[in-house]
Coordinates of C-alpha atoms in Angstrom, one line a residue:
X1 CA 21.3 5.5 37.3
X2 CA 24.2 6.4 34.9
X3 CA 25.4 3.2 35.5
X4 CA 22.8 1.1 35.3
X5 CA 22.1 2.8 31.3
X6 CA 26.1 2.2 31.0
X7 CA 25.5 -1.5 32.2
X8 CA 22.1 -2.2 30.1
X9 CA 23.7 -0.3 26.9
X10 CA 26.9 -2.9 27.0
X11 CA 24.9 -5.7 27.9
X12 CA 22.9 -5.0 24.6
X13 CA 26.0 -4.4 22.6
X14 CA 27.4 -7.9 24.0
X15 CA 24.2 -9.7 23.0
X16 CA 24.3 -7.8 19.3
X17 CA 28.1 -9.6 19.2
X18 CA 26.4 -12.7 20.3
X19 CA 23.8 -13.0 17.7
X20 CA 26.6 -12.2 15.3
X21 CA 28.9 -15.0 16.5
X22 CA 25.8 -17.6 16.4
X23 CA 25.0 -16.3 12.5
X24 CA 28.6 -16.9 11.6
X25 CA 29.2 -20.0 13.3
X26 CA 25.9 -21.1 11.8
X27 CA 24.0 -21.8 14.7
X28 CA 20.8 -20.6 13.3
X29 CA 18.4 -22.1 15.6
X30 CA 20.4 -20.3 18.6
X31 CA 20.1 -17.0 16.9
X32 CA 16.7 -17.0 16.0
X33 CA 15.9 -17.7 20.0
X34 CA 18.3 -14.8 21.2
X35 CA 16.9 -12.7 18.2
X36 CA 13.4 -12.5 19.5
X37 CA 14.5 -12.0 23.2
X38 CA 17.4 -9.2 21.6
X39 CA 14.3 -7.5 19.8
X40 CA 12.1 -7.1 23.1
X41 CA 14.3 -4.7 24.4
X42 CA 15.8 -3.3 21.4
X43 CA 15.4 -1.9 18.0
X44 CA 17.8 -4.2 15.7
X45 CA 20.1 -2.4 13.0
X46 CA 19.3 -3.2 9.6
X47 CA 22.7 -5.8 9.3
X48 CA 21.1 -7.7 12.4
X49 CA 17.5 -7.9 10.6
X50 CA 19.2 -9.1 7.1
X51 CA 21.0 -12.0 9.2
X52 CA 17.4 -12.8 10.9
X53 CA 16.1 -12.9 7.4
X54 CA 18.9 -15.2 6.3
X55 CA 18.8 -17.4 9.0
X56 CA 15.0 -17.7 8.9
X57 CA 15.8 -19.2 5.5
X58 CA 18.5 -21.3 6.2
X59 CA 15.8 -22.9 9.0
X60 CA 13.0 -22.4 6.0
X61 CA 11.0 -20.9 8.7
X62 CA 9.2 -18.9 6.1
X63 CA 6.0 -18.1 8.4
X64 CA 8.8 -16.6 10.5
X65 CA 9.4 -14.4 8.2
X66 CA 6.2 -13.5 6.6
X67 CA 4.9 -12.5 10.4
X68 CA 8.1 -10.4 11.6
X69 CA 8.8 -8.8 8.1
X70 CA 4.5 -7.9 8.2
X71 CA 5.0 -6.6 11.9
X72 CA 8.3 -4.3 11.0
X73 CA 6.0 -2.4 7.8
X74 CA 3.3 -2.4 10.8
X75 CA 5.2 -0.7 12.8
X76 CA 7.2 1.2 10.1
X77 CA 10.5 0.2 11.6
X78 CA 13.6 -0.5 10.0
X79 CA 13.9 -0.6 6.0
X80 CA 10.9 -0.5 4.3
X81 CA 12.8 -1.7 0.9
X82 CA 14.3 -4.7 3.0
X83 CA 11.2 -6.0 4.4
X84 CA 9.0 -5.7 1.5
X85 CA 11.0 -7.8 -0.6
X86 CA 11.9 -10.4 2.3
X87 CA 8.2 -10.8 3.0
X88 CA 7.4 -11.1 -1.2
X89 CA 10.3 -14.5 -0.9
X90 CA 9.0 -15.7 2.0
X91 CA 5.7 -16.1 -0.2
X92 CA 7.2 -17.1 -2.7
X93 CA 9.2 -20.4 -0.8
X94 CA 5.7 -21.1 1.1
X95 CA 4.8 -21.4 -2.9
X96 CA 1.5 -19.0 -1.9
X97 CA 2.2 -17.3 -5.8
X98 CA -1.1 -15.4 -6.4
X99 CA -0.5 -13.4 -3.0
X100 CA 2.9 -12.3 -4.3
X101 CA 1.0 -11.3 -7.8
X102 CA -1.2 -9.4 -6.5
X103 CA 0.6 -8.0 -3.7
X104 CA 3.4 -7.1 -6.7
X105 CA 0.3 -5.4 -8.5
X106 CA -0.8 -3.3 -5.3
X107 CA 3.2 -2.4 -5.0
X108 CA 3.7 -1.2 -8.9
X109 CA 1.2 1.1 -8.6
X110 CA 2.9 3.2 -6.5
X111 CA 5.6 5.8 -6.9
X112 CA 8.7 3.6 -6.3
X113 CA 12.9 3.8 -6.7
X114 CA 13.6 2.4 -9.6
X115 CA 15.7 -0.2 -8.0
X116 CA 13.3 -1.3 -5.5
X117 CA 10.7 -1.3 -8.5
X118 CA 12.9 -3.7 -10.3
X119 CA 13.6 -6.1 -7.7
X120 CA 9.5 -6.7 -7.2
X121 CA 9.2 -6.9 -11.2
X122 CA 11.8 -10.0 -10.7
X123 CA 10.0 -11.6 -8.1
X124 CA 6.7 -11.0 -9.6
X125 CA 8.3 -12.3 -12.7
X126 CA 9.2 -15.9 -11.1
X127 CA 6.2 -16.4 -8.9
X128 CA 4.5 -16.1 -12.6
X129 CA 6.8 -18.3 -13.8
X130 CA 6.3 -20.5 -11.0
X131 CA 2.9 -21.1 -11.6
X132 CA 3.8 -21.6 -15.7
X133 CA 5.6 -24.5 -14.8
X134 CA 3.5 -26.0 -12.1
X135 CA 0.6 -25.3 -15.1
X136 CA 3.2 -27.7 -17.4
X137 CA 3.8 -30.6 -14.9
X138 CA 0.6 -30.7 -14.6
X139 CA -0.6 -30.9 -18.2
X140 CA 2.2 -33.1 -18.8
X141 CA 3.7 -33.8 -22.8
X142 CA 1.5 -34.3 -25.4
X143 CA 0.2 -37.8 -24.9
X144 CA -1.2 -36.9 -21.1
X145 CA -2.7 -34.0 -23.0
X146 CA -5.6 -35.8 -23.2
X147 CA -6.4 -36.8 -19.8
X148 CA -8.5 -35.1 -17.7
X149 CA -6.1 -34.5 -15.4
X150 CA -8.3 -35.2 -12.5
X151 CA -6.8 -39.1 -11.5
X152 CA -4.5 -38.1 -8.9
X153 CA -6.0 -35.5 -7.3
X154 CA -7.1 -36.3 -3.9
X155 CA -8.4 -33.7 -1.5
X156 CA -8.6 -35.6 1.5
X157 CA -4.6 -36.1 1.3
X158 CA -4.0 -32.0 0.4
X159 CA -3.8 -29.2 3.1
X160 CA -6.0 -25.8 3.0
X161 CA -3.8 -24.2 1.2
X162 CA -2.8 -26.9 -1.4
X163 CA -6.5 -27.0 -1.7
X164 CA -7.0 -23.1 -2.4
X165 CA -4.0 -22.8 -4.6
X166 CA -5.1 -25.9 -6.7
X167 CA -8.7 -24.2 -7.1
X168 CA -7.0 -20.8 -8.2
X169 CA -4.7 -22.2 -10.1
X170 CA -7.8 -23.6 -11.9
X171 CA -9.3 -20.3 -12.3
X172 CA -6.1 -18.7 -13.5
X173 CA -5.5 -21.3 -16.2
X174 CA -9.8 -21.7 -17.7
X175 CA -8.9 -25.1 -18.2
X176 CA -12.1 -26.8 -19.2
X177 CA -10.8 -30.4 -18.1
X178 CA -11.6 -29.8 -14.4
X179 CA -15.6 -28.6 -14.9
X180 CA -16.4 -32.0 -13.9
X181 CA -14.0 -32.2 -10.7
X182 CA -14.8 -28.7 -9.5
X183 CA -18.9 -29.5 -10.0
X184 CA -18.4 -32.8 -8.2
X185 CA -17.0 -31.0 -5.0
X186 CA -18.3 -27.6 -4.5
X187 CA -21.2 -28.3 -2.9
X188 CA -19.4 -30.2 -0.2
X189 CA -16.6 -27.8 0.6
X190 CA -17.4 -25.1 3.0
X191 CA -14.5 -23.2 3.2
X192 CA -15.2 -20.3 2.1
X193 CA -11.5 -18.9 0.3
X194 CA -11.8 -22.3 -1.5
X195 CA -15.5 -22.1 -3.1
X196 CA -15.0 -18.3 -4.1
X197 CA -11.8 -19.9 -6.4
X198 CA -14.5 -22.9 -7.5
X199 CA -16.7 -20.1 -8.3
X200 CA -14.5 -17.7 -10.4
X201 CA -13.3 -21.3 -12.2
X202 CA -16.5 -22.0 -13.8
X203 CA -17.2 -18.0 -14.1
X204 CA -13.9 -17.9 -16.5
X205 CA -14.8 -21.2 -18.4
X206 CA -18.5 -19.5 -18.9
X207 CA -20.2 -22.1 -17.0
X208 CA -24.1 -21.1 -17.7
X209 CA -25.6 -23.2 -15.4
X210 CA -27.3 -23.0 -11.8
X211 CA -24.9 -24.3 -9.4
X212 CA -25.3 -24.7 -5.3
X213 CA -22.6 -23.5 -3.1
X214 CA -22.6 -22.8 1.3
X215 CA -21.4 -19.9 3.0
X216 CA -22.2 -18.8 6.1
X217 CA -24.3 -21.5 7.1
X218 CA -26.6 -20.9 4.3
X219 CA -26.7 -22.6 0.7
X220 CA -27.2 -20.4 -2.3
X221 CA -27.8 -21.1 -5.5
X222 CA -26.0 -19.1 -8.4
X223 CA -25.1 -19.1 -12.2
X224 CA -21.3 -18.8 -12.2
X225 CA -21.3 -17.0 -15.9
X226 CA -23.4 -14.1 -14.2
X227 CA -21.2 -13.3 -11.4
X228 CA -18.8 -10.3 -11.5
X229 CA -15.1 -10.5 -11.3
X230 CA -13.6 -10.5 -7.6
X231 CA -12.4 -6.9 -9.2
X232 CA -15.7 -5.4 -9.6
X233 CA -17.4 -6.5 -6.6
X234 CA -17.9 -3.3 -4.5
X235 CA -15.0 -4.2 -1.5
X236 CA -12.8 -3.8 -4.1
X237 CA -13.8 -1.6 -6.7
X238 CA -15.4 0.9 -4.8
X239 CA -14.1 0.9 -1.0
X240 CA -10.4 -0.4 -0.9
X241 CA -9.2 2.8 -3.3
X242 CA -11.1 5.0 -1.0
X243 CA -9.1 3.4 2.2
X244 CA -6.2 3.6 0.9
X245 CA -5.9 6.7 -0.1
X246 CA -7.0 8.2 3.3
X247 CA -4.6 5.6 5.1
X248 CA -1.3 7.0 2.8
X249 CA -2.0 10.2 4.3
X250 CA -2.9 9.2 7.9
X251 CA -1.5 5.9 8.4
X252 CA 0.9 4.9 5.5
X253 CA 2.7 2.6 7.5
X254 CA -0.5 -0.1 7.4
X255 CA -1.0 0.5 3.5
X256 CA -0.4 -2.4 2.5
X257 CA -1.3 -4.8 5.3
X258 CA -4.9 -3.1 5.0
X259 CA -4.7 -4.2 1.4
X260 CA -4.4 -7.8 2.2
X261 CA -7.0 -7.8 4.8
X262 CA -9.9 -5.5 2.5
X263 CA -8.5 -8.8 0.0
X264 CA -8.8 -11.5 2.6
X265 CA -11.9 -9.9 3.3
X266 CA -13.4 -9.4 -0.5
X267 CA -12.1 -13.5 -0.8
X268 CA -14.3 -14.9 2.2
X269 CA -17.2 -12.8 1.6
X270 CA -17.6 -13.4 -2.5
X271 CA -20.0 -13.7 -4.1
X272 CA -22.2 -12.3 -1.8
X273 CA -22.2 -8.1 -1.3
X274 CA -22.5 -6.6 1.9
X275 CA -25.6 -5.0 2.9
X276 CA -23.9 -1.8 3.2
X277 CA -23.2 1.0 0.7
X278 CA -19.9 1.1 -0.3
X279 CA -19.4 4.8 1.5
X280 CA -20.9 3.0 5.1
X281 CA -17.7 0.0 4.5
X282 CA -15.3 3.1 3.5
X283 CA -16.0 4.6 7.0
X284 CA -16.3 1.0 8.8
X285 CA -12.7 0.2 7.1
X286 CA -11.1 3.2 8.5
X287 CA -12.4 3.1 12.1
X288 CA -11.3 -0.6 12.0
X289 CA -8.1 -0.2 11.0
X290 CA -7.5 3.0 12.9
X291 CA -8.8 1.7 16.1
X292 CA -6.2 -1.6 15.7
X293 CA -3.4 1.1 15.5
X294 CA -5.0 3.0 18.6
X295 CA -4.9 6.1 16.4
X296 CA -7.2 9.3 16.9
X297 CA -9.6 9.7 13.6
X298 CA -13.0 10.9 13.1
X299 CA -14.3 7.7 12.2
X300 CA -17.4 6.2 13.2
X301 CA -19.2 3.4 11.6
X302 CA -22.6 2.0 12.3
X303 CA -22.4 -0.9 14.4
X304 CA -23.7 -3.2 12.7
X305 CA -20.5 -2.3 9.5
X306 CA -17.9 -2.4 12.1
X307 CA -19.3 -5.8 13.4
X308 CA -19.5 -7.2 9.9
X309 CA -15.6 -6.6 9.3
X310 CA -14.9 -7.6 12.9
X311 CA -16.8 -10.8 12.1
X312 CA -14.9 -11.2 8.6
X313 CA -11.7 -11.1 10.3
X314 CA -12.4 -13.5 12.8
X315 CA -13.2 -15.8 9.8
X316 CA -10.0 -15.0 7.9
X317 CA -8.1 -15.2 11.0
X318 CA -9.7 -18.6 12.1
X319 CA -8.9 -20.0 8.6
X320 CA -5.3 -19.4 8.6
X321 CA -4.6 -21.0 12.2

């Protein structure tokens, strides 16, 4: 037995030397293959994760990165600091900006080292910036001023998520121009991230009128000047504080993924509520969560909550495949 751990604990340090040979020879393709085999059967220092991180960006395999860097704050392994900020770039390169905003926001609002605070201010700072510039090619000097802006937008030629971050770009800016464009289309889009963005467009340019919109199979009719922020609707105003702060005490390795699916979640389902009461979702939120971590809790939901954020994360999940 004592040499079998002798022979499996040098065959591990010889594939850690490997990895590092392929990283410095540049191989990166190589390394990411042996990386994920190395990782199945052992923890990886912090040195081996920065090269994975590295690499993964040398390859711009950014979904690489956002999925490992998510399952190592899962799983609380490795440097918390290190994968936070990896996972915040990685965003940031797949250009997904208003995720890195508001993940930033969620972030600030904790107690953090100054240093690690810093470093998220910076990237906050250029996904911002980011979406300033994108906001100035697209307006263009002061002669394309005038134009609607609309000519060479195609939707048919744009992916889901060119699509979603166009729409909340939209909402971010309350640029007028695109009423017409947005009314034109929202009716016909189902997808249901998408027309909450539509939504909170004409909502922040005051649009007073009746407008139809489908989700869930079923069209509804709404006046977009009416609706509440995607900050007041109960998901988020009411039941995400509560989840969180129970899951900082129980769980906090899951913090902040639960905040991004409780988001996901508020995204999809806007501007409809739940039927639920906000202290029925808190409960549902936390059995959920705590039951995908196979953790003991006192939880238990009605059935019908705990199906409803099964059911929303089959939809989220579905969307982003």
């Amino acid at each position: 037995m004592a040499d079998k751990i002798t022979t499996h604990h040098r065959f591990l340090k010889k594939a850690e030397k490997d990895l590092v040979r392929m990283f410095k020879d540049g191989d990166f393709e190589s390394f990411r293959e042996n990386y994920h085999h190395f990782i199945k059967m052992a923890s990886p220092e912090t040195s081996l994760e920065e090269m994975f991180y590295e690499a993964m960006d040398a390859l711009g395999e950014h979904d690489d990165v956002v999925d490992y860097s998510l399952m190592q704050l899962n799983k609380g392994s490795g440097d918390y600091e290190t994968h936070m900020i990896e996972l915040l770039k990685a965003l940031s390169r797949q250009e997904r900006y208003y995720e890195v905003i508001n993940f930033s926001d969620h972030l600030m609002e904790e107690k953090l080292p100054q240093g690690f605070r810093i470093e998220i201010a910076a990237i906050r700072h250029q996904a911002k910036k980011a979406i300033d510039e994108l906001q100035y090619r697209r307006n263009g000097d002061s002669d394309e001023e005038e134009r609607s802006g609309e000519e060479d937008i195609d939707l048919d030629e744009m992916s889901h998520q060119e699509i979603l971050r166009m729409f909340s770009t939209f909402a971010d800016e309350k640029d007028i121009r695109y009423k017409d464009f947005v009314l034109e289309h929202l009716e016909n889009i189902s997808d249901k991230d998408i027309v909450t963005f539509m939504l909170l467009y004409l909502k922040e340019i005051g649009y007073n009128q009746k407008v139809r919109h489908h989700k869930f199979d079923e069209p509804a009719e709404v006046v977009p000047a009416d609706l509440p922020s995607l900050e007041e609707i109960t998901l988020m105003k009411d039941v995400e504080p509560e989840v969180i702060d129970e899951l900082e005490s129980r769980a906090p390795q899951i913090v902040s993924e639960a905040a991004l699916l409780m988001t996901s979640h508020a995204i999809f389902s806007y501007p409809k509520e739940p039927d639920f009461k906000a202290e029925e979702l808190v409960e549902g939120y936390l059995q959920y969560i705590l039951d995908l971590l196979n953790m003991d809790h006192p939880y238990t939901a009605g059935s019908d909550v705990y199906q409803w954020i099964d059911e929303m994360e089959r939809l989220v999940t579905t969307s982003e495949t």
